[in-house]
Amino acid sequence: MSFPAPPVADPEVAQRDSTHADGGSGGSTIADSTTPSQQLITERVGTALQMDPVITEIEGPARELQTPSLNRLWWGVTASTVASRTLVITYPLLALATTHSPTAVGLTTAMLTVPGLLFYLPVGVLADRVAPHFLIRQGESFRAAIIITVMIMVALGVAQLPLILVAAFLEGTLSTVYSVAEAALVPLVAHDDKVDAALAASERSTQLGALVARPLAGALFGLNQVLPFIIGPILVLLSSRSVPRYEEKCAVAPEYRAWPTGRFRLKELRAAIVEGFQELRSHSFLRAAVILTAATNFMVNALIVAFIASSIEVGPLIVGLVLAAGSIGGTLGTILAERTQSQKWILSIHLVIWTFALMLPAVNQHPVFFAFALLLTGWGAATNVAMRRYEKDKVAADKLARVVSVSRLAGHAAVVAAALVGGLLVDTWNIQVATRILSITMVTICVPFGVWLLFLSKNRVRTPA
């Protein structure tokens, strides 16, 4: 992998940035109709054209991204999420249908999840140096080609486990690229006064996509094994074409979006990753949010796995409806996030709601109690929006993707670990004991974490100079 070091900023531009950050005018003359960031972008377009072949089509001053383009992006996020979540279910089902082996299902599931553990951090470094819209377009196009290949093999009846495992691994890898690149793209293309609403809309699109994908995957595969692989490429290509073009708005710091040209050694990659960790550690709110979401994601995903492992007598329809409750709650959470401005209160509400939610299945193991618990944990989507809002406001632009990749890695690792723990709890005891262990653990987490949040609320959140 090759990357150049980020070019040194123009001293004149750096001085203007510093002056603007301090709130002074510094003698700068800015037209009433143009924001400082827009003026800065316009001045840097010439440099960008020489540095990044991806955005050579920009001509003239950058323009604000219009609402139709943002709406197109949200449809793209929804389409990509539907494709991704459908394939997460379809690939293991295909492995089972092909081999009739539970071990093959486990291997396929591992191939879908391992790339997140391996590549979130390197992809964060990549997305801080390559235009996010370019990563999305190229990644989604490659993803469509892979799905079409699997579709042909399935249609011909020659799909074998090695092909399924390779396709699942590449699907997990490209989904990781999309996740980080999309998070880095949204703050760049939305106008300043619409970024918060755009972040909430992005999260809402993800939740709606997950809600549609879960029942869709089983229904399509049940009708015909080829169907999910026909729908998948269509959705993925729609996602690729939905990415706003930079001539619509170039709200990007071009000096960090150069296409790789120089050698980028492993030592430099490690240093860039460490820099992302250090940036995240310098923000008290982000530290608390990442730890809280990782812990609660672990708890609720362990609960989901425990429920599925004990659902033999319940039936797949009920299981699907229970899991859909989480996506419904997530959609509602993104709406509430737009009306909740206090970041520290979002974390406090998150902690209280999830502690209460995990108590419900411990009291009664009826599917309705699981569904209501997952509905409540949808508040986690509001926390996700708060984190992205904070990252947009406080994190250095050239480190945003790396910070995002660290938080995504923490959440992903929690989900992977939860899959093992949830099944082990039910296998060792039963669903009643498993839910009570999870509930007691959540209460135990709630007490010290609540004290920490109280401490944070009384101390100003530290931000980098």
Short mmCIF file of C-alpha atoms in Angstrom, two decimals, residues 14-437:
data_model
loop_
_atom_site.label_atom_id
_atom_site.label_comp_id
_atom_site.label_asym_id
_atom_site.label_seq_id
_atom_site.Cartn_x
_atom_site.Cartn_y
_atom_site.Cartn_z
CA ALA A 14 -2.72 28.14 7.76
CA GLN A 15 -2.65 31.64 9.22
CA ARG A 16 -6.23 32.26 8.05
CA ASP A 17 -7.33 28.93 9.59
CA SER A 18 -5.73 29.85 12.89
CA THR A 19 -7.30 33.29 12.90
CA HIS A 20 -10.75 31.91 12.10
CA ALA A 21 -10.45 29.26 14.83
CA ASP A 22 -9.69 31.96 17.38
CA GLY A 23 -12.84 33.83 16.37
CA GLY A 24 -11.07 36.93 15.06
CA SER A 25 -11.21 38.45 11.65
CA GLY A 26 -7.47 38.93 11.29
CA GLY A 27 -8.12 41.47 8.56
CA SER A 28 -9.62 38.81 6.24
CA THR A 29 -12.25 40.01 3.82
CA ILE A 30 -15.03 37.47 3.26
CA ALA A 31 -18.06 38.13 1.13
CA ASP A 32 -21.35 38.12 2.98
CA SER A 33 -22.66 35.24 0.87
CA THR A 34 -19.58 33.05 1.30
CA THR A 35 -18.51 31.18 4.41
CA PRO A 36 -14.80 31.01 5.32
CA SER A 37 -14.73 27.29 4.54
CA GLN A 38 -16.24 27.85 1.10
CA GLN A 39 -13.72 30.61 0.31
CA LEU A 40 -10.89 28.39 1.49
CA ILE A 41 -12.15 25.50 -0.65
CA THR A 42 -12.35 27.70 -3.71
CA GLU A 43 -8.76 28.89 -3.23
CA ARG A 44 -7.56 25.31 -2.85
CA VAL A 45 -9.32 23.85 -5.88
CA GLY A 46 -6.29 24.52 -8.07
CA THR A 47 -4.07 22.55 -5.71
CA ALA A 48 -6.63 19.77 -5.50
CA LEU A 49 -6.75 19.36 -9.27
CA GLN A 50 -3.01 18.71 -9.34
CA MET A 51 -3.04 16.34 -6.35
CA ASP A 52 -6.10 14.14 -6.79
CA PRO A 53 -7.07 12.73 -10.18
CA VAL A 54 -10.33 11.62 -8.65
CA ILE A 55 -11.65 15.19 -8.52
CA THR A 56 -10.18 16.62 -11.71
CA GLU A 57 -13.67 17.32 -13.05
CA ILE A 58 -14.18 20.27 -10.66
CA GLU A 59 -14.54 23.52 -12.48
CA GLY A 60 -14.99 26.92 -10.93
CA PRO A 61 -15.92 27.65 -7.32
CA ALA A 62 -17.35 24.87 -5.20
CA ARG A 63 -21.13 24.98 -4.85
CA GLU A 64 -23.39 23.91 -2.02
CA LEU A 65 -24.73 20.40 -2.26
CA GLN A 66 -28.43 20.61 -2.97
CA THR A 67 -31.08 18.68 -1.02
CA PRO A 68 -31.90 16.28 -3.92
CA SER A 69 -28.26 15.12 -3.94
CA LEU A 70 -28.31 14.49 -0.20
CA ASN A 71 -31.57 12.60 -0.54
CA ARG A 72 -29.96 10.50 -3.25
CA LEU A 73 -27.10 9.74 -0.89
CA TRP A 74 -29.52 8.56 1.83
CA TRP A 75 -31.19 6.23 -0.65
CA GLY A 76 -27.72 4.94 -1.51
CA VAL A 77 -26.88 4.32 2.15
CA THR A 78 -30.16 2.45 2.57
CA ALA A 79 -29.53 0.38 -0.58
CA SER A 80 -25.99 -0.51 0.50
CA THR A 81 -27.20 -1.49 3.98
CA VAL A 82 -29.99 -3.68 2.57
CA ALA A 83 -27.48 -5.42 0.27
CA SER A 84 -24.92 -5.88 3.04
CA ARG A 85 -27.33 -7.15 5.71
CA THR A 86 -29.06 -9.43 3.18
CA LEU A 87 -25.75 -11.02 2.18
CA VAL A 88 -24.71 -11.45 5.83
CA ILE A 89 -27.68 -13.79 6.15
CA THR A 90 -27.58 -15.26 2.62
CA TYR A 91 -23.94 -16.40 2.51
CA PRO A 92 -24.27 -18.66 5.60
CA LEU A 93 -27.58 -20.01 4.23
CA LEU A 94 -25.89 -20.76 0.91
CA ALA A 95 -23.03 -22.51 2.70
CA LEU A 96 -25.54 -24.66 4.62
CA ALA A 97 -27.53 -25.49 1.47
CA THR A 98 -24.33 -26.40 -0.40
CA THR A 99 -22.57 -28.49 2.26
CA HIS A 100 -25.30 -29.36 4.83
CA SER A 101 -22.64 -28.66 7.45
CA PRO A 102 -23.07 -26.38 10.51
CA THR A 103 -19.28 -26.00 10.52
CA ALA A 104 -19.47 -24.43 7.05
CA VAL A 105 -22.03 -21.95 8.41
CA GLY A 106 -19.62 -21.01 11.20
CA LEU A 107 -16.70 -20.60 8.78
CA THR A 108 -18.77 -18.41 6.46
CA THR A 109 -19.94 -16.23 9.34
CA ALA A 110 -16.33 -15.87 10.45
CA MET A 111 -15.29 -14.81 6.93
CA LEU A 112 -17.91 -12.06 7.08
CA THR A 113 -16.81 -10.72 10.48
CA VAL A 114 -13.02 -11.18 10.53
CA PRO A 115 -12.30 -8.43 7.92
CA GLY A 116 -13.69 -5.81 10.29
CA LEU A 117 -11.18 -6.84 12.95
CA LEU A 118 -8.32 -6.83 10.43
CA PHE A 119 -9.05 -3.80 8.30
CA TYR A 120 -11.00 -1.12 10.18
CA LEU A 121 -7.81 0.65 11.29
CA PRO A 122 -5.91 0.48 7.95
CA VAL A 123 -9.06 1.59 6.12
CA GLY A 124 -9.27 4.58 8.47
CA VAL A 125 -5.76 5.61 7.42
CA LEU A 126 -6.70 5.12 3.76
CA ALA A 127 -9.90 7.20 4.06
CA ASP A 128 -7.91 10.09 5.56
CA ARG A 129 -5.76 10.21 2.41
CA VAL A 130 -8.09 9.21 -0.43
CA ALA A 131 -11.32 10.98 -1.37
CA PRO A 132 -14.14 9.07 0.40
CA HIS A 133 -16.45 9.30 -2.62
CA PHE A 134 -13.78 7.54 -4.70
CA LEU A 135 -13.45 4.72 -2.15
CA ILE A 136 -17.21 4.21 -2.11
CA ARG A 137 -17.63 4.18 -5.89
CA GLN A 138 -14.74 1.82 -6.55
CA GLY A 139 -15.49 -0.43 -3.58
CA GLU A 140 -19.19 -0.77 -4.43
CA SER A 141 -18.40 -1.51 -8.10
CA PHE A 142 -15.97 -4.26 -7.10
CA ARG A 143 -18.53 -5.57 -4.62
CA ALA A 144 -21.17 -5.79 -7.38
CA ALA A 145 -18.75 -7.77 -9.56
CA ILE A 146 -18.18 -10.29 -6.76
CA ILE A 147 -21.91 -10.76 -6.13
CA ILE A 148 -22.55 -11.24 -9.87
CA THR A 149 -19.83 -13.90 -9.96
CA VAL A 150 -21.47 -15.78 -7.09
CA MET A 151 -24.88 -15.39 -8.78
CA ILE A 152 -23.58 -17.05 -11.96
CA MET A 153 -22.01 -19.91 -9.99
CA VAL A 154 -25.22 -20.48 -8.01
CA ALA A 155 -27.36 -20.36 -11.16
CA LEU A 156 -25.11 -22.93 -12.83
CA GLY A 157 -25.18 -25.12 -9.73
CA VAL A 158 -21.41 -25.11 -9.33
CA ALA A 159 -21.03 -22.90 -6.22
CA GLN A 160 -18.65 -24.59 -3.78
CA LEU A 161 -17.62 -23.73 -0.23
CA PRO A 162 -14.20 -22.20 -1.14
CA LEU A 163 -15.93 -19.72 -3.48
CA ILE A 164 -18.49 -18.86 -0.81
CA LEU A 165 -15.77 -18.31 1.80
CA VAL A 166 -13.73 -16.02 -0.49
CA ALA A 167 -16.84 -14.05 -1.50
CA ALA A 168 -17.90 -13.68 2.14
CA PHE A 169 -14.42 -12.43 3.12
CA LEU A 170 -14.42 -9.85 0.32
CA GLU A 171 -17.97 -8.80 1.24
CA GLY A 172 -16.86 -8.19 4.83
CA THR A 173 -13.81 -6.25 3.65
CA LEU A 174 -15.69 -3.99 1.24
CA SER A 175 -18.47 -3.38 3.78
CA THR A 176 -15.75 -2.17 6.17
CA VAL A 177 -14.43 0.22 3.51
CA TYR A 178 -17.93 1.57 2.85
CA SER A 179 -18.68 2.04 6.55
CA VAL A 180 -15.61 4.21 7.21
CA ALA A 181 -15.71 6.10 3.89
CA GLU A 182 -19.40 6.97 4.26
CA ALA A 183 -18.82 8.28 7.80
CA ALA A 184 -16.00 10.49 6.49
CA LEU A 185 -18.00 11.65 3.46
CA VAL A 186 -21.19 12.97 5.09
CA PRO A 187 -19.61 15.91 7.02
CA LEU A 188 -17.79 16.91 3.83
CA VAL A 189 -20.77 17.12 1.49
CA ALA A 190 -23.48 18.56 3.75
CA HIS A 191 -23.69 22.33 4.22
CA ASP A 192 -22.53 23.55 7.63
CA ASP A 193 -25.99 24.30 8.98
CA LYS A 194 -27.33 20.93 7.79
CA VAL A 195 -24.57 18.58 8.92
CA ASP A 196 -26.28 17.49 12.16
CA ALA A 197 -29.50 16.64 10.30
CA ALA A 198 -27.43 14.87 7.63
CA LEU A 199 -25.66 12.70 10.21
CA ALA A 200 -29.01 11.72 11.75
CA ALA A 201 -30.42 10.95 8.28
CA SER A 202 -27.40 8.77 7.50
CA GLU A 203 -27.88 6.75 10.69
CA ARG A 204 -31.62 6.51 10.02
CA SER A 205 -30.96 5.18 6.51
CA THR A 206 -28.76 2.47 8.01
CA GLN A 207 -31.45 1.47 10.51
CA LEU A 208 -34.16 1.36 7.82
CA GLY A 209 -31.91 -0.71 5.60
CA ALA A 210 -31.34 -3.23 8.38
CA LEU A 211 -35.08 -3.35 9.06
CA VAL A 212 -35.83 -4.23 5.43
CA ALA A 213 -32.92 -6.64 4.96
CA ARG A 214 -33.65 -9.15 7.71
CA PRO A 215 -37.01 -10.42 6.45
CA LEU A 216 -36.02 -9.85 2.81
CA ALA A 217 -32.99 -12.16 2.96
CA GLY A 218 -34.91 -15.18 4.20
CA ALA A 219 -37.84 -14.56 1.85
CA LEU A 220 -35.68 -14.24 -1.28
CA PHE A 221 -33.49 -17.22 -0.45
CA GLY A 222 -36.56 -19.30 0.34
CA LEU A 223 -38.07 -18.54 -3.07
CA ASN A 224 -34.86 -19.19 -5.01
CA GLN A 225 -31.21 -19.27 -3.97
CA VAL A 226 -30.25 -17.03 -6.90
CA LEU A 227 -32.63 -14.17 -6.03
CA PRO A 228 -30.55 -12.49 -3.29
CA PHE A 229 -27.59 -12.41 -5.70
CA ILE A 230 -29.73 -10.78 -8.40
CA ILE A 231 -31.05 -8.07 -6.10
CA GLY A 232 -27.65 -7.50 -4.42
CA PRO A 233 -25.72 -6.08 -7.41
CA ILE A 234 -28.62 -3.80 -8.33
CA LEU A 235 -28.68 -2.30 -4.82
CA VAL A 236 -24.90 -1.99 -4.65
CA LEU A 237 -24.64 -0.25 -8.03
CA LEU A 238 -27.43 2.13 -7.00
CA SER A 239 -25.39 2.89 -3.88
CA SER A 240 -22.30 3.55 -6.01
CA ARG A 241 -24.17 5.96 -8.28
CA SER A 242 -25.78 7.81 -5.37
CA VAL A 243 -22.51 9.32 -4.11
CA PRO A 244 -22.53 13.10 -4.68
CA ARG A 245 -20.03 14.37 -7.19
CA TYR A 246 -17.48 16.90 -6.02
CA GLU A 247 -18.52 19.42 -8.62
CA GLU A 248 -21.81 19.61 -6.67
CA LYS A 249 -19.94 20.53 -3.53
CA CYS A 250 -16.25 20.21 -2.79
CA ALA A 251 -16.49 20.62 0.99
CA VAL A 252 -13.27 18.69 1.43
CA ALA A 253 -9.81 19.56 2.63
CA PRO A 254 -7.98 18.68 -0.61
CA GLU A 255 -4.59 18.46 1.06
CA TYR A 256 -5.72 15.24 2.76
CA ARG A 257 -7.31 13.72 -0.32
CA ALA A 258 -4.31 13.00 -2.51
CA TRP A 259 -4.25 9.72 -4.42
CA PRO A 260 -1.37 7.50 -3.17
CA THR A 261 1.84 7.97 -5.11
CA GLY A 262 4.74 7.38 -2.69
CA ARG A 263 5.86 4.43 -0.57
CA PHE A 264 4.02 4.00 2.70
CA ARG A 265 5.91 1.60 4.93
CA LEU A 266 4.45 -0.54 7.70
CA LYS A 267 6.11 1.69 10.29
CA GLU A 268 4.34 4.74 8.88
CA LEU A 269 1.02 2.87 8.77
CA ARG A 270 1.43 1.95 12.43
CA ALA A 271 2.29 5.55 13.32
CA ALA A 272 -0.80 6.81 11.48
CA ILE A 273 -3.02 4.32 13.33
CA VAL A 274 -1.50 5.30 16.69
CA GLU A 275 -2.16 8.94 15.84
CA GLY A 276 -5.84 8.06 15.38
CA PHE A 277 -5.94 6.41 18.82
CA GLN A 278 -4.26 9.42 20.38
CA GLU A 279 -6.74 11.78 18.77
CA LEU A 280 -9.66 9.77 20.17
CA ARG A 281 -8.07 9.64 23.64
CA SER A 282 -7.76 13.42 23.68
CA HIS A 283 -11.57 13.74 23.70
CA SER A 284 -13.25 12.76 26.97
CA PHE A 285 -16.71 12.48 25.42
CA LEU A 286 -15.53 10.17 22.64
CA ARG A 287 -13.60 7.99 25.10
CA ALA A 288 -16.71 7.54 27.21
CA ALA A 289 -18.98 7.00 24.19
CA VAL A 290 -16.74 4.37 22.58
CA ILE A 291 -16.37 2.39 25.80
CA LEU A 292 -20.09 2.65 26.58
CA THR A 293 -21.26 1.61 23.11
CA ALA A 294 -18.78 -1.27 22.96
CA ALA A 295 -19.92 -2.58 26.36
CA THR A 296 -23.63 -2.23 25.63
CA ASN A 297 -23.28 -3.64 22.10
CA PHE A 298 -21.63 -6.68 23.66
CA MET A 299 -24.49 -7.10 26.12
CA VAL A 300 -27.36 -6.74 23.66
CA ASN A 301 -25.74 -8.92 20.98
CA ALA A 302 -25.08 -11.62 23.56
CA LEU A 303 -28.77 -11.34 24.44
CA ILE A 304 -29.76 -11.69 20.76
CA VAL A 305 -27.57 -14.76 20.27
CA ALA A 306 -28.94 -16.31 23.47
CA PHE A 307 -32.49 -15.69 22.23
CA ILE A 308 -31.78 -17.23 18.80
CA ALA A 309 -30.00 -20.21 20.37
CA SER A 310 -33.08 -20.97 22.47
CA SER A 311 -35.70 -20.24 19.78
CA ILE A 312 -36.20 -23.75 18.37
CA GLU A 313 -39.83 -23.84 19.50
CA VAL A 314 -40.52 -20.21 18.59
CA GLY A 315 -40.15 -20.38 14.81
CA PRO A 316 -38.23 -18.21 12.30
CA LEU A 317 -41.09 -15.74 11.75
CA ILE A 318 -41.20 -14.75 15.43
CA VAL A 319 -37.40 -14.55 15.55
CA GLY A 320 -37.43 -12.18 12.57
CA LEU A 321 -40.10 -9.96 14.13
CA VAL A 322 -38.20 -9.78 17.42
CA LEU A 323 -34.97 -8.79 15.67
CA ALA A 324 -36.83 -6.21 13.56
CA ALA A 325 -37.83 -4.44 16.77
CA GLY A 326 -34.21 -3.37 17.21
CA SER A 327 -34.17 -1.63 13.81
CA ILE A 328 -37.50 0.06 14.54
CA GLY A 329 -36.08 1.34 17.83
CA GLY A 330 -32.93 2.51 16.02
CA THR A 331 -34.99 4.50 13.51
CA LEU A 332 -36.89 6.18 16.35
CA GLY A 333 -33.57 6.81 18.12
CA THR A 334 -32.22 8.81 15.18
CA ILE A 335 -35.35 11.00 15.23
CA LEU A 336 -34.97 11.64 18.95
CA ALA A 337 -31.27 12.41 18.47
CA GLU A 338 -32.13 15.45 16.37
CA ARG A 339 -34.11 16.82 19.33
CA THR A 340 -31.48 16.07 21.99
CA GLN A 341 -28.54 18.47 21.86
CA SER A 342 -26.77 17.64 25.14
CA GLN A 343 -24.16 15.00 24.43
CA LYS A 344 -23.62 14.03 28.04
CA TRP A 345 -27.35 13.46 28.53
CA ILE A 346 -27.46 11.21 25.48
CA LEU A 347 -24.85 8.95 27.09
CA SER A 348 -26.65 8.98 30.45
CA ILE A 349 -29.98 8.11 28.83
CA HIS A 350 -28.23 5.37 26.84
CA LEU A 351 -26.87 3.81 30.03
CA VAL A 352 -30.18 3.90 31.90
CA ILE A 353 -32.27 2.61 28.99
CA TRP A 354 -30.01 -0.31 28.22
CA THR A 355 -29.79 -1.32 31.87
CA PHE A 356 -33.59 -1.35 32.10
CA ALA A 357 -33.93 -3.10 28.73
CA LEU A 358 -31.75 -6.04 29.77
CA MET A 359 -33.86 -6.50 32.89
CA LEU A 360 -36.98 -7.29 30.83
CA PRO A 361 -35.95 -10.69 29.40
CA ALA A 362 -34.49 -11.60 32.80
CA VAL A 363 -37.98 -11.18 34.29
CA ASN A 364 -39.79 -13.13 31.56
CA GLN A 365 -38.36 -15.03 28.58
CA HIS A 366 -41.42 -14.58 26.33
CA PRO A 367 -40.48 -13.22 22.86
CA VAL A 368 -42.49 -10.05 23.54
CA PHE A 369 -40.09 -9.12 26.36
CA PHE A 370 -37.10 -9.66 24.06
CA ALA A 371 -38.75 -7.53 21.35
CA PHE A 372 -39.48 -4.69 23.77
CA ALA A 373 -35.90 -4.86 25.09
CA LEU A 374 -34.48 -4.55 21.56
CA LEU A 375 -36.91 -1.73 20.77
CA LEU A 376 -35.57 0.22 23.76
CA THR A 377 -31.94 -0.42 22.86
CA GLY A 378 -32.61 1.38 19.60
CA TRP A 379 -31.57 4.47 21.58
CA GLY A 380 -28.05 3.38 20.68
CA ALA A 381 -28.66 4.97 17.26
CA ALA A 382 -29.05 8.33 19.01
CA THR A 383 -25.69 7.77 20.66
CA ASN A 384 -24.17 6.98 17.26
CA VAL A 385 -25.51 10.26 15.89
CA ALA A 386 -24.14 12.17 18.91
CA MET A 387 -20.71 10.61 18.36
CA ARG A 388 -20.68 11.51 14.68
CA ARG A 389 -21.86 15.04 15.48
CA TYR A 390 -19.05 15.45 18.01
CA GLU A 391 -16.46 14.02 15.60
CA LYS A 392 -17.56 16.50 12.95
CA ASP A 393 -17.26 19.46 15.36
CA LYS A 394 -14.17 18.55 17.38
CA VAL A 395 -11.95 16.04 15.59
CA ALA A 396 -9.20 17.28 13.28
CA ALA A 397 -10.35 16.86 9.66
CA ASP A 398 -7.25 14.91 8.61
CA LYS A 399 -7.83 12.37 11.43
CA LEU A 400 -11.60 11.95 11.21
CA ALA A 401 -11.62 8.63 9.34
CA ARG A 402 -9.03 7.13 11.70
CA VAL A 403 -11.05 8.12 14.76
CA VAL A 404 -14.18 6.65 13.15
CA SER A 405 -12.31 3.43 12.39
CA VAL A 406 -11.20 3.05 16.02
CA SER A 407 -14.76 3.43 17.34
CA ARG A 408 -16.14 1.07 14.67
CA LEU A 409 -13.47 -1.50 15.51
CA ALA A 410 -14.41 -1.40 19.20
CA GLY A 411 -18.08 -1.97 18.40
CA HIS A 412 -17.33 -4.69 15.87
CA ALA A 413 -15.05 -6.57 18.26
CA ALA A 414 -17.77 -6.44 20.91
CA VAL A 415 -20.29 -7.99 18.49
CA VAL A 416 -17.89 -10.80 17.53
CA ALA A 417 -17.16 -11.62 21.18
CA ALA A 418 -20.88 -11.48 22.05
CA ALA A 419 -21.66 -14.20 19.49
CA LEU A 420 -19.40 -16.59 21.37
CA VAL A 421 -20.57 -15.63 24.84
CA GLY A 422 -24.32 -15.66 24.11
CA GLY A 423 -24.27 -19.18 22.72
CA LEU A 424 -21.99 -20.41 25.52
CA LEU A 425 -24.33 -19.08 28.22
CA VAL A 426 -27.35 -20.92 26.81
CA ASP A 427 -25.36 -24.07 26.14
CA THR A 428 -23.93 -24.10 29.68
CA TRP A 429 -27.16 -23.23 31.52
CA ASN A 430 -30.42 -22.15 29.88
CA ILE A 431 -32.06 -19.00 28.53
CA GLN A 432 -33.41 -17.97 31.94
CA VAL A 433 -30.01 -18.11 33.62
CA ALA A 434 -28.33 -16.49 30.59
CA THR A 435 -30.65 -13.47 30.62
CA ARG A 436 -30.21 -13.00 34.36
CA ILE A 437 -26.42 -13.14 34.10
#
